[in-house]
mmCIF file of N, CA and C in Angstrom:
data_model
loop_
_atom_site.group_PDB
_atom_site.id
_atom_site.type_symbol
_atom_site.label_atom_id
_atom_site.label_comp_id
_atom_site.label_asym_id
_atom_site.label_seq_id
_atom_site.Cartn_x
_atom_site.Cartn_y
_atom_site.Cartn_z
ATOM 1 N N MET A 1 22.705 -12.618 -60.318
ATOM 2 C CA MET A 1 22.820 -12.887 -58.918
ATOM 3 C C MET A 1 21.610 -12.235 -58.183
ATOM 4 N N ARG A 2 21.018 -12.943 -57.413
ATOM 5 C CA ARG A 2 19.895 -12.433 -56.663
ATOM 6 C C ARG A 2 20.237 -12.022 -55.298
ATOM 7 N N VAL A 3 19.724 -10.857 -54.813
ATOM 8 C CA VAL A 3 20.054 -10.298 -53.466
ATOM 9 C C VAL A 3 18.856 -10.532 -52.664
ATOM 10 N N ARG A 4 19.003 -11.124 -51.496
ATOM 11 C CA ARG A 4 17.855 -11.388 -50.595
ATOM 12 C C ARG A 4 18.051 -10.422 -49.342
ATOM 13 N N GLY A 5 16.787 -9.829 -49.074
ATOM 14 C CA GLY A 5 16.812 -9.007 -47.746
ATOM 15 C C GLY A 5 16.802 -9.932 -46.582
ATOM 16 N N PRO A 6 16.858 -9.333 -45.350
ATOM 17 C CA PRO A 6 16.864 -10.071 -44.215
ATOM 18 C C PRO A 6 15.589 -11.045 -43.877
ATOM 19 N N VAL A 7 14.375 -10.454 -44.370
ATOM 20 C CA VAL A 7 13.156 -11.138 -44.036
ATOM 21 C C VAL A 7 12.950 -12.186 -45.029
ATOM 22 N N SER A 8 13.558 -12.007 -46.376
ATOM 23 C CA SER A 8 13.304 -12.955 -47.523
ATOM 24 C C SER A 8 14.043 -14.335 -47.267
ATOM 25 N N HIS A 9 15.115 -14.185 -46.416
ATOM 26 C CA HIS A 9 15.938 -15.444 -46.146
ATOM 27 C C HIS A 9 15.110 -16.334 -45.315
ATOM 28 N N PRO A 10 15.127 -17.641 -45.663
ATOM 29 C CA PRO A 10 14.133 -18.624 -44.907
ATOM 30 C C PRO A 10 14.619 -18.717 -43.510
ATOM 31 N N SER A 11 15.901 -18.655 -43.204
ATOM 32 C CA SER A 11 16.371 -18.799 -41.757
ATOM 33 C C SER A 11 16.054 -17.536 -40.903
ATOM 34 N N SER A 12 16.069 -16.387 -41.541
ATOM 35 C CA SER A 12 15.757 -15.180 -40.860
ATOM 36 C C SER A 12 14.076 -15.215 -40.543
ATOM 37 N N PHE A 13 13.329 -15.600 -41.403
ATOM 38 C CA PHE A 13 11.903 -15.747 -41.320
ATOM 39 C C PHE A 13 11.535 -16.692 -40.133
ATOM 40 N N ILE A 14 12.269 -17.844 -40.036
ATOM 41 C CA ILE A 14 12.154 -18.794 -38.990
ATOM 42 C C ILE A 14 12.521 -18.200 -37.655
ATOM 43 N N CYS A 15 13.679 -17.502 -37.554
ATOM 44 C CA CYS A 15 14.026 -16.804 -36.315
ATOM 45 C C CYS A 15 13.008 -15.855 -35.805
ATOM 46 N N ILE A 16 12.476 -15.054 -36.749
ATOM 47 C CA ILE A 16 11.349 -14.135 -36.355
ATOM 48 C C ILE A 16 10.227 -14.894 -35.887
ATOM 49 N N LEU A 17 9.815 -15.929 -36.419
ATOM 50 C CA LEU A 17 8.713 -16.830 -35.971
ATOM 51 C C LEU A 17 8.975 -17.355 -34.709
ATOM 52 N N ARG A 18 10.172 -17.908 -34.535
ATOM 53 C CA ARG A 18 10.644 -18.434 -33.228
ATOM 54 C C ARG A 18 10.575 -17.401 -32.062
ATOM 55 N N ALA A 19 11.033 -16.211 -32.415
ATOM 56 C CA ALA A 19 11.072 -15.172 -31.273
ATOM 57 C C ALA A 19 9.572 -14.756 -31.057
ATOM 58 N N ILE A 20 8.665 -14.669 -32.058
ATOM 59 C CA ILE A 20 7.289 -14.374 -31.798
ATOM 60 C C ILE A 20 6.786 -15.551 -30.866
ATOM 61 N N PHE A 21 6.905 -16.787 -31.224
ATOM 62 C CA PHE A 21 6.411 -17.894 -30.509
ATOM 63 C C PHE A 21 6.931 -17.940 -29.045
ATOM 64 N N LEU A 22 8.229 -17.657 -28.856
ATOM 65 C CA LEU A 22 8.733 -17.618 -27.510
ATOM 66 C C LEU A 22 8.130 -16.578 -26.688
ATOM 67 N N LEU A 23 7.972 -15.260 -27.275
ATOM 68 C CA LEU A 23 7.368 -14.160 -26.618
ATOM 69 C C LEU A 23 5.955 -14.569 -26.184
ATOM 70 N N LEU A 24 5.157 -15.225 -27.060
ATOM 71 C CA LEU A 24 3.832 -15.540 -26.781
ATOM 72 C C LEU A 24 3.669 -16.626 -25.745
ATOM 73 N N ARG A 25 4.681 -17.570 -25.790
ATOM 74 C CA ARG A 25 4.668 -18.684 -24.905
ATOM 75 C C ARG A 25 5.000 -18.268 -23.599
ATOM 76 N N HIS A 26 6.014 -17.310 -23.371
ATOM 77 C CA HIS A 26 6.427 -16.890 -22.085
ATOM 78 C C HIS A 26 5.893 -15.523 -21.678
ATOM 79 N N TRP A 27 4.803 -15.121 -22.265
ATOM 80 C CA TRP A 27 4.194 -13.729 -21.981
ATOM 81 C C TRP A 27 3.757 -13.743 -20.436
ATOM 82 N N HIS A 28 3.402 -14.794 -19.998
ATOM 83 C CA HIS A 28 2.974 -14.836 -18.459
ATOM 84 C C HIS A 28 4.118 -14.358 -17.633
ATOM 85 N N CYS A 29 5.376 -14.659 -18.039
ATOM 86 C CA CYS A 29 6.606 -14.210 -17.259
ATOM 87 C C CYS A 29 6.682 -12.745 -17.159
ATOM 88 N N LEU A 30 6.223 -12.104 -18.257
ATOM 89 C CA LEU A 30 6.302 -10.619 -18.202
ATOM 90 C C LEU A 30 5.422 -9.964 -17.274
ATOM 91 N N VAL A 31 4.368 -10.624 -16.826
ATOM 92 C CA VAL A 31 3.351 -10.063 -16.034
ATOM 93 C C VAL A 31 3.238 -10.628 -14.628
ATOM 94 N N LYS A 32 4.192 -11.633 -14.349
ATOM 95 C CA LYS A 32 4.324 -12.214 -12.997
ATOM 96 C C LYS A 32 4.762 -11.180 -11.963
ATOM 97 N N PRO A 33 4.391 -11.399 -10.783
ATOM 98 C CA PRO A 33 4.754 -10.476 -9.590
ATOM 99 C C PRO A 33 6.282 -10.515 -9.552
ATOM 100 N N ALA A 34 6.872 -9.350 -9.084
ATOM 101 C CA ALA A 34 8.191 -9.087 -9.031
ATOM 102 C C ALA A 34 8.980 -8.979 -10.322
ATOM 103 N N SER A 35 8.168 -8.864 -11.497
ATOM 104 C CA SER A 35 9.028 -8.623 -12.682
ATOM 105 C C SER A 35 9.559 -7.149 -12.674
ATOM 106 N N CYS A 36 10.383 -6.801 -13.433
ATOM 107 C CA CYS A 36 10.985 -5.487 -13.508
ATOM 108 C C CYS A 36 9.881 -4.523 -13.766
ATOM 109 N N PHE A 37 8.999 -4.694 -14.638
ATOM 110 C CA PHE A 37 7.907 -3.803 -14.876
ATOM 111 C C PHE A 37 7.119 -3.559 -13.516
ATOM 112 N N GLU A 38 6.694 -4.609 -12.880
ATOM 113 C CA GLU A 38 5.916 -4.390 -11.699
ATOM 114 C C GLU A 38 6.693 -3.796 -10.556
ATOM 115 N N ILE A 39 7.984 -3.949 -10.496
ATOM 116 C CA ILE A 39 8.828 -3.355 -9.500
ATOM 117 C C ILE A 39 8.757 -1.811 -9.719
ATOM 118 N N ILE A 40 8.957 -1.377 -11.028
ATOM 119 C CA ILE A 40 8.931 -0.009 -11.332
ATOM 120 C C ILE A 40 7.585 0.499 -11.081
ATOM 121 N N LEU A 41 6.596 -0.157 -11.432
ATOM 122 C CA LEU A 41 5.135 0.340 -11.325
ATOM 123 C C LEU A 41 4.862 0.478 -9.849
ATOM 124 N N PHE A 42 5.048 -0.483 -9.074
ATOM 125 C CA PHE A 42 4.710 -0.527 -7.723
ATOM 126 C C PHE A 42 5.489 0.325 -6.742
ATOM 127 N N SER A 43 6.799 0.474 -7.137
ATOM 128 C CA SER A 43 7.611 1.290 -6.249
ATOM 129 C C SER A 43 8.004 2.569 -6.614
ATOM 130 N N ILE A 44 7.677 3.005 -7.917
ATOM 131 C CA ILE A 44 7.955 4.396 -8.382
ATOM 132 C C ILE A 44 6.735 5.072 -8.828
ATOM 133 N N ILE A 45 5.932 4.464 -9.856
ATOM 134 C CA ILE A 45 4.996 5.383 -10.453
ATOM 135 C C ILE A 45 3.604 5.346 -9.597
ATOM 136 N N LEU A 46 3.126 4.185 -9.126
ATOM 137 C CA LEU A 46 1.897 4.222 -8.432
ATOM 138 C C LEU A 46 2.040 4.868 -7.126
ATOM 139 N N PRO A 47 3.112 4.565 -6.210
ATOM 140 C CA PRO A 47 3.097 5.439 -5.002
ATOM 141 C C PRO A 47 3.061 6.945 -5.163
ATOM 142 N N VAL A 48 3.563 7.522 -6.263
ATOM 143 C CA VAL A 48 3.394 8.896 -6.445
ATOM 144 C C VAL A 48 2.006 9.346 -6.849
ATOM 145 N N ALA A 49 1.372 8.510 -7.507
ATOM 146 C CA ALA A 49 -0.039 8.893 -8.019
ATOM 147 C C ALA A 49 -1.067 8.559 -6.810
ATOM 148 N N PHE A 50 -0.839 7.518 -6.008
ATOM 149 C CA PHE A 50 -1.937 6.999 -5.124
ATOM 150 C C PHE A 50 -1.353 6.870 -3.654
ATOM 151 N N PHE A 51 -0.440 7.708 -3.300
ATOM 152 C CA PHE A 51 0.302 7.738 -2.075
ATOM 153 C C PHE A 51 -0.281 8.916 -1.209
ATOM 154 N N MET A 52 -0.671 8.622 0.082
ATOM 155 C CA MET A 52 -1.201 9.722 0.895
ATOM 156 C C MET A 52 -0.880 9.473 2.517
ATOM 157 N N ARG A 53 -1.184 10.484 3.164
ATOM 158 C CA ARG A 53 -1.023 10.383 4.670
ATOM 159 C C ARG A 53 -2.267 10.980 5.266
ATOM 160 N N VAL A 54 -2.784 10.318 6.297
ATOM 161 C CA VAL A 54 -4.001 10.932 6.985
ATOM 162 C C VAL A 54 -3.775 10.949 8.437
ATOM 163 N N ILE A 55 -4.446 11.789 9.033
ATOM 164 C CA ILE A 55 -4.564 11.854 10.464
ATOM 165 C C ILE A 55 -6.030 11.393 10.879
ATOM 166 N N PHE A 56 -6.107 10.468 11.794
ATOM 167 C CA PHE A 56 -7.305 9.789 12.270
ATOM 168 C C PHE A 56 -7.551 10.007 13.667
ATOM 169 N N ARG A 57 -8.845 10.065 14.080
ATOM 170 C CA ARG A 57 -9.101 10.184 15.494
ATOM 171 C C ARG A 57 -10.344 9.298 15.797
ATOM 172 N N ILE A 58 -10.234 8.402 16.603
ATOM 173 C CA ILE A 58 -11.366 7.517 16.915
ATOM 174 C C ILE A 58 -11.936 7.808 18.315
ATOM 175 N N TYR A 59 -13.241 7.951 18.482
ATOM 176 C CA TYR A 59 -13.892 8.281 19.850
ATOM 177 C C TYR A 59 -14.666 7.033 20.269
ATOM 178 N N GLY A 60 -14.842 6.878 21.443
ATOM 179 C CA GLY A 60 -15.851 5.984 22.066
ATOM 180 C C GLY A 60 -14.876 5.272 23.140
ATOM 181 N N SER A 61 -15.308 3.989 23.339
ATOM 182 C CA SER A 61 -14.542 3.202 24.291
ATOM 183 C C SER A 61 -13.453 2.371 23.522
ATOM 184 N N VAL A 62 -12.350 3.033 23.469
ATOM 185 C CA VAL A 62 -11.145 2.662 22.607
ATOM 186 C C VAL A 62 -9.901 2.507 23.398
ATOM 187 N N GLN A 63 -9.900 2.875 24.696
ATOM 188 C CA GLN A 63 -8.720 2.883 25.572
ATOM 189 C C GLN A 63 -8.842 1.733 26.599
ATOM 190 N N GLY A 64 -7.711 1.025 26.935
ATOM 191 C CA GLY A 64 -7.718 0.036 27.857
ATOM 192 C C GLY A 64 -8.162 -1.332 27.342
ATOM 193 N N ILE A 65 -8.294 -1.452 26.022
ATOM 194 C CA ILE A 65 -8.747 -2.763 25.470
ATOM 195 C C ILE A 65 -7.810 -3.306 24.369
ATOM 196 N N GLY A 66 -6.583 -2.683 24.356
ATOM 197 C CA GLY A 66 -5.629 -3.188 23.313
ATOM 198 C C GLY A 66 -5.995 -2.491 21.873
ATOM 199 N N TYR A 67 -6.642 -1.474 21.850
ATOM 200 C CA TYR A 67 -6.985 -0.840 20.450
ATOM 201 C C TYR A 67 -5.668 -0.323 19.703
ATOM 202 N N ARG A 68 -4.778 0.392 20.520
ATOM 203 C CA ARG A 68 -3.531 0.754 19.813
ATOM 204 C C ARG A 68 -2.835 -0.439 19.097
ATOM 205 N N TRP A 69 -2.736 -1.518 19.815
ATOM 206 C CA TRP A 69 -2.123 -2.651 19.213
ATOM 207 C C TRP A 69 -2.854 -3.298 18.105
ATOM 208 N N PHE A 70 -4.230 -3.273 18.184
ATOM 209 C CA PHE A 70 -4.986 -3.673 17.063
ATOM 210 C C PHE A 70 -4.629 -2.628 15.772
ATOM 211 N N VAL A 71 -4.641 -1.409 15.939
ATOM 212 C CA VAL A 71 -4.450 -0.478 14.973
ATOM 213 C C VAL A 71 -2.971 -0.696 14.411
ATOM 214 N N ARG A 72 -2.042 -0.888 15.332
ATOM 215 C CA ARG A 72 -0.727 -1.157 14.741
ATOM 216 C C ARG A 72 -0.650 -2.447 13.923
ATOM 217 N N ASP A 73 -1.212 -3.525 14.318
ATOM 218 C CA ASP A 73 -1.192 -4.636 13.666
ATOM 219 C C ASP A 73 -1.863 -4.666 12.248
ATOM 220 N N ALA A 74 -3.030 -3.934 12.344
ATOM 221 C CA ALA A 74 -3.832 -3.752 11.117
ATOM 222 C C ALA A 74 -2.997 -2.921 10.020
ATOM 223 N N ALA A 75 -2.486 -1.804 10.481
ATOM 224 C CA ALA A 75 -1.680 -0.965 9.633
ATOM 225 C C ALA A 75 -0.519 -1.731 9.085
ATOM 226 N N ALA A 76 0.209 -2.470 9.974
ATOM 227 C CA ALA A 76 1.446 -3.196 9.483
ATOM 228 C C ALA A 76 0.993 -4.227 8.401
ATOM 229 N N GLY A 77 -0.122 -4.758 8.698
ATOM 230 C CA GLY A 77 -0.615 -5.984 7.745
ATOM 231 C C GLY A 77 -0.980 -5.321 6.372
ATOM 232 N N LEU A 78 -1.164 -4.065 6.290
ATOM 233 C CA LEU A 78 -1.513 -3.320 5.168
ATOM 234 C C LEU A 78 -0.402 -2.600 4.575
ATOM 235 N N ALA A 79 0.911 -2.773 5.181
ATOM 236 C CA ALA A 79 2.073 -2.185 4.739
ATOM 237 C C ALA A 79 2.097 -0.606 4.793
ATOM 238 N N LEU A 80 1.411 -0.074 5.870
ATOM 239 C CA LEU A 80 1.284 1.309 6.116
ATOM 240 C C LEU A 80 2.389 1.663 7.075
ATOM 241 N N THR A 81 2.704 2.870 7.182
ATOM 242 C CA THR A 81 3.694 3.434 8.176
ATOM 243 C C THR A 81 2.868 4.521 8.974
ATOM 244 N N GLY A 82 3.364 4.924 10.162
ATOM 245 C CA GLY A 82 2.758 5.902 10.839
ATOM 246 C C GLY A 82 2.885 5.576 12.330
ATOM 247 N N LEU A 83 1.854 6.133 13.056
ATOM 248 C CA LEU A 83 1.836 6.022 14.531
ATOM 249 C C LEU A 83 0.473 6.049 15.023
ATOM 250 N N VAL A 84 0.267 5.582 16.281
ATOM 251 C CA VAL A 84 -1.049 5.577 16.989
ATOM 252 C C VAL A 84 -0.780 5.915 18.387
ATOM 253 N N ARG A 85 -1.656 6.672 19.146
ATOM 254 C CA ARG A 85 -1.443 6.955 20.519
ATOM 255 C C ARG A 85 -2.840 7.386 21.143
ATOM 256 N N ASN A 86 -2.760 7.060 22.551
ATOM 257 C CA ASN A 86 -3.965 7.442 23.187
ATOM 258 C C ASN A 86 -3.952 9.035 23.532
ATOM 259 N N LEU A 87 -5.192 9.650 23.636
ATOM 260 C CA LEU A 87 -5.215 10.984 24.011
ATOM 261 C C LEU A 87 -5.972 11.048 25.451
ATOM 262 N N ARG A 88 -5.694 11.989 26.194
ATOM 263 C CA ARG A 88 -6.332 12.246 27.532
ATOM 264 C C ARG A 88 -7.879 12.232 27.639
ATOM 265 N N ASP A 89 -8.480 12.579 26.501
ATOM 266 C CA ASP A 89 -9.967 12.735 26.533
ATOM 267 C C ASP A 89 -10.502 11.264 26.293
ATOM 268 N N GLY A 90 -9.800 10.349 26.158
ATOM 269 C CA GLY A 90 -10.226 8.955 26.007
ATOM 270 C C GLY A 90 -10.249 8.409 24.662
ATOM 271 N N SER A 91 -9.850 9.305 23.687
ATOM 272 C CA SER A 91 -10.021 8.878 22.247
ATOM 273 C C SER A 91 -8.510 8.301 21.812
ATOM 274 N N VAL A 92 -8.396 7.890 20.679
ATOM 275 C CA VAL A 92 -7.250 7.314 20.056
ATOM 276 C C VAL A 92 -6.940 8.117 18.748
ATOM 277 N N GLU A 93 -5.715 8.593 18.661
ATOM 278 C CA GLU A 93 -5.295 9.394 17.435
ATOM 279 C C GLU A 93 -4.021 8.672 16.801
ATOM 280 N N GLY A 94 -4.103 8.849 15.469
ATOM 281 C CA GLY A 94 -3.033 8.260 14.830
ATOM 282 C C GLY A 94 -2.850 8.905 13.343
ATOM 283 N N GLU A 95 -1.759 8.636 12.781
ATOM 284 C CA GLU A 95 -1.435 9.062 11.535
ATOM 285 C C GLU A 95 -0.950 7.729 10.643
ATOM 286 N N ALA A 96 -1.589 7.699 9.375
ATOM 287 C CA ALA A 96 -1.144 6.516 8.580
ATOM 288 C C ALA A 96 -0.790 7.024 7.242
ATOM 289 N N GLN A 97 0.360 6.279 6.574
ATOM 290 C CA GLN A 97 0.792 6.661 5.243
ATOM 291 C C GLN A 97 0.910 5.484 4.463
ATOM 292 N N GLY A 98 0.461 5.659 3.147
ATOM 293 C CA GLY A 98 0.663 4.589 2.243
ATOM 294 C C GLY A 98 -0.229 4.786 1.145
ATOM 295 N N GLY A 99 -0.609 3.531 0.458
ATOM 296 C CA GLY A 99 -1.477 3.654 -0.633
ATOM 297 C C GLY A 99 -2.904 3.991 -0.266
ATOM 298 N N LYS A 100 -3.641 4.709 -1.149
ATOM 299 C CA LYS A 100 -5.066 4.923 -0.792
ATOM 300 C C LYS A 100 -5.938 3.727 -0.460
ATOM 301 N N LYS A 101 -5.875 2.685 -1.250
ATOM 302 C CA LYS A 101 -6.613 1.655 -0.968
ATOM 303 C C LYS A 101 -6.320 1.066 0.432
ATOM 304 N N ALA A 102 -5.101 1.044 0.865
ATOM 305 C CA ALA A 102 -4.685 0.490 2.065
ATOM 306 C C ALA A 102 -5.137 1.399 3.086
ATOM 307 N N ILE A 103 -5.135 2.635 3.003
ATOM 308 C CA ILE A 103 -5.684 3.610 3.979
ATOM 309 C C ILE A 103 -7.070 3.498 4.215
ATOM 310 N N ASP A 104 -7.874 3.204 3.007
ATOM 311 C CA ASP A 104 -9.304 3.052 3.025
ATOM 312 C C ASP A 104 -9.581 1.749 3.842
ATOM 313 N N ALA A 105 -8.759 0.564 3.656
ATOM 314 C CA ALA A 105 -9.109 -0.602 4.185
ATOM 315 C C ALA A 105 -8.815 -0.457 5.748
ATOM 316 N N LEU A 106 -7.766 0.244 6.038
ATOM 317 C CA LEU A 106 -7.407 0.544 7.517
ATOM 318 C C LEU A 106 -8.574 1.218 8.151
ATOM 319 N N MET A 107 -9.019 2.369 7.606
ATOM 320 C CA MET A 107 -10.192 3.034 8.223
ATOM 321 C C MET A 107 -11.492 2.195 8.427
ATOM 322 N N LEU A 108 -11.690 1.374 7.581
ATOM 323 C CA LEU A 108 -12.762 0.402 7.660
ATOM 324 C C LEU A 108 -12.539 -0.540 8.869
ATOM 325 N N LYS A 109 -11.331 -1.017 9.002
ATOM 326 C CA LYS A 109 -11.117 -1.980 10.153
ATOM 327 C C LYS A 109 -11.146 -1.217 11.382
ATOM 328 N N LEU A 110 -10.685 -0.001 11.441
ATOM 329 C CA LEU A 110 -10.645 0.740 12.722
ATOM 330 C C LEU A 110 -11.992 0.999 13.178
ATOM 331 N N LYS A 111 -13.075 1.132 12.323
ATOM 332 C CA LYS A 111 -14.284 1.423 12.645
ATOM 333 C C LYS A 111 -15.255 0.290 13.052
ATOM 334 N N THR A 112 -14.682 -0.979 12.499
ATOM 335 C CA THR A 112 -15.557 -2.156 12.741
ATOM 336 C C THR A 112 -14.834 -3.446 13.302
ATOM 337 N N GLY A 113 -13.505 -3.314 13.321
ATOM 338 C CA GLY A 113 -12.689 -4.607 13.473
ATOM 339 C C GLY A 113 -12.513 -5.062 14.980
ATOM 340 N N HIS A 114 -12.247 -4.140 15.852
ATOM 341 C CA HIS A 114 -11.962 -4.578 17.254
ATOM 342 C C HIS A 114 -13.155 -4.998 18.021
ATOM 343 N N PRO A 115 -13.228 -6.211 18.496
ATOM 344 C CA PRO A 115 -14.421 -6.744 19.009
ATOM 345 C C PRO A 115 -14.873 -5.992 20.398
ATOM 346 N N LEU A 116 -13.905 -5.464 21.162
ATOM 347 C CA LEU A 116 -14.204 -4.816 22.502
ATOM 348 C C LEU A 116 -14.503 -3.378 22.290
ATOM 349 N N ALA A 117 -14.249 -2.724 21.216
ATOM 350 C CA ALA A 117 -14.369 -1.319 21.008
ATOM 351 C C ALA A 117 -15.784 -0.836 20.743
ATOM 352 N N VAL A 118 -16.150 0.319 21.287
ATOM 353 C CA VAL A 118 -17.476 0.819 20.857
ATOM 354 C C VAL A 118 -17.097 2.236 20.206
ATOM 355 N N ILE A 119 -17.323 2.196 19.046
ATOM 356 C CA ILE A 119 -16.791 3.561 18.279
ATOM 357 C C ILE A 119 -18.122 4.404 18.206
ATOM 358 N N THR A 120 -17.932 5.646 18.638
ATOM 359 C CA THR A 120 -18.931 6.573 18.604
ATOM 360 C C THR A 120 -18.811 7.667 17.444
ATOM 361 N N LYS A 121 -17.531 7.767 17.159
ATOM 362 C CA LYS A 121 -17.294 8.785 16.122
ATOM 363 C C LYS A 121 -15.874 8.728 15.614
ATOM 364 N N ALA A 122 -15.642 8.794 14.252
ATOM 365 C CA ALA A 122 -14.316 8.651 13.619
ATOM 366 C C ALA A 122 -14.043 9.770 12.703
ATOM 367 N N GLU A 123 -12.945 10.509 12.866
ATOM 368 C CA GLU A 123 -12.508 11.605 11.960
ATOM 369 C C GLU A 123 -11.254 11.140 11.169
ATOM 370 N N VAL A 124 -11.164 11.626 9.930
ATOM 371 C CA VAL A 124 -10.092 11.328 9.076
ATOM 372 C C VAL A 124 -9.783 12.609 8.278
ATOM 373 N N ASN A 125 -8.559 13.107 8.187
ATOM 374 C CA ASN A 125 -8.082 14.238 7.484
ATOM 375 C C ASN A 125 -6.880 13.891 6.787
ATOM 376 N N ILE A 126 -6.715 14.352 5.552
ATOM 377 C CA ILE A 126 -5.542 14.276 4.770
ATOM 378 C C ILE A 126 -4.614 15.115 5.152
ATOM 379 N N THR A 127 -3.354 14.805 5.313
ATOM 380 C CA THR A 127 -2.231 15.844 5.639
ATOM 381 C C THR A 127 -1.020 15.529 4.779
ATOM 382 N N GLU A 128 -0.030 16.313 4.998
ATOM 383 C CA GLU A 128 1.273 16.244 4.159
ATOM 384 C C GLU A 128 2.034 14.984 4.339
ATOM 385 N N GLU A 129 2.539 14.357 3.369
ATOM 386 C CA GLU A 129 3.244 13.070 3.600
ATOM 387 C C GLU A 129 4.700 13.409 4.373
ATOM 388 N N LEU A 130 5.005 12.289 4.926
ATOM 389 C CA LEU A 130 6.290 12.461 5.768
ATOM 390 C C LEU A 130 7.298 11.410 5.306
ATOM 391 N N ALA A 131 8.480 11.970 4.905
ATOM 392 C CA ALA A 131 9.514 11.128 4.110
ATOM 393 C C ALA A 131 10.272 10.386 5.177
ATOM 394 N N GLY A 132 10.873 9.238 4.803
ATOM 395 C CA GLY A 132 11.735 8.444 5.670
ATOM 396 C C GLY A 132 11.111 7.600 6.749
ATOM 397 N N GLU A 133 9.792 7.538 6.883
ATOM 398 C CA GLU A 133 9.156 6.699 7.822
ATOM 399 C C GLU A 133 9.038 5.244 7.330
ATOM 400 N N LYS A 134 9.513 4.351 8.280
ATOM 401 C CA LYS A 134 9.652 2.873 7.959
ATOM 402 C C LYS A 134 8.639 1.862 8.522
ATOM 403 N N ASP A 135 8.176 2.236 9.652
ATOM 404 C CA ASP A 135 7.283 1.249 10.451
ATOM 405 C C ASP A 135 5.878 2.132 10.959
ATOM 406 N N PHE A 136 5.120 1.265 11.268
ATOM 407 C CA PHE A 136 3.888 1.768 12.114
ATOM 408 C C PHE A 136 4.138 1.529 13.590
ATOM 409 N N VAL A 137 4.109 2.493 14.454
ATOM 410 C CA VAL A 137 4.555 2.405 15.824
ATOM 411 C C VAL A 137 3.499 2.909 16.748
ATOM 412 N N ILE A 138 3.510 2.399 18.045
ATOM 413 C CA ILE A 138 2.752 2.833 19.034
ATOM 414 C C ILE A 138 3.496 4.091 19.823
ATOM 415 N N ASP A 139 3.027 5.117 19.625
ATOM 416 C CA ASP A 139 3.549 6.328 20.203
ATOM 417 C C ASP A 139 3.127 6.420 21.726
ATOM 418 N N SER A 140 3.857 7.123 22.554
ATOM 419 C CA SER A 140 3.485 7.337 23.948
ATOM 420 C C SER A 140 2.274 8.160 23.811
ATOM 421 N N SER A 141 1.356 8.024 24.928
ATOM 422 C CA SER A 141 0.222 8.797 25.005
ATOM 423 C C SER A 141 0.506 10.315 25.325
ATOM 424 N N ARG A 142 -0.223 11.245 24.902
ATOM 425 C CA ARG A 142 0.005 12.696 25.089
ATOM 426 C C ARG A 142 -1.173 13.503 25.294
ATOM 427 N N GLN A 143 -1.111 14.720 25.731
ATOM 428 C CA GLN A 143 -2.130 15.501 25.798
ATOM 429 C C GLN A 143 -2.540 16.001 24.433
ATOM 430 N N GLU A 144 -3.815 16.478 24.318
ATOM 431 C CA GLU A 144 -4.361 16.970 23.071
ATOM 432 C C GLU A 144 -3.675 18.262 22.717
ATOM 433 N N ARG A 145 -3.636 18.678 21.501
ATOM 434 C CA ARG A 145 -2.935 19.762 20.978
ATOM 435 C C ARG A 145 -3.567 21.026 21.391
#
């Protein structure tokens, strides 16, 4: 009597080949957006590694031209949270939270994007993250700290 192992049996070998073929054939499904891997990667791992909050202040001709709405729309388009407000000295101050690349893209837009703004100076400082924030909002104007 001859004893066969699981791989020596022809049907087991075919099953293994079929499984490898299906894996290779459908590999693109494993890396498509919204796969379980990407959900875990983008919602848990990457935010911890590349998540930040900044305080920014933009000086120049930035009030009375819709600049706060421009900032809000740009930040919302980049999936950032935070706020923006006018200050009494004529500057605009805000806080933005999200991925580092999105923060960098927002800062570039703020310095160059609004057609009516004349930017003379821009300051950006990293600060502590704020938990529970869901949107980017226009805050009421306030006096400087």
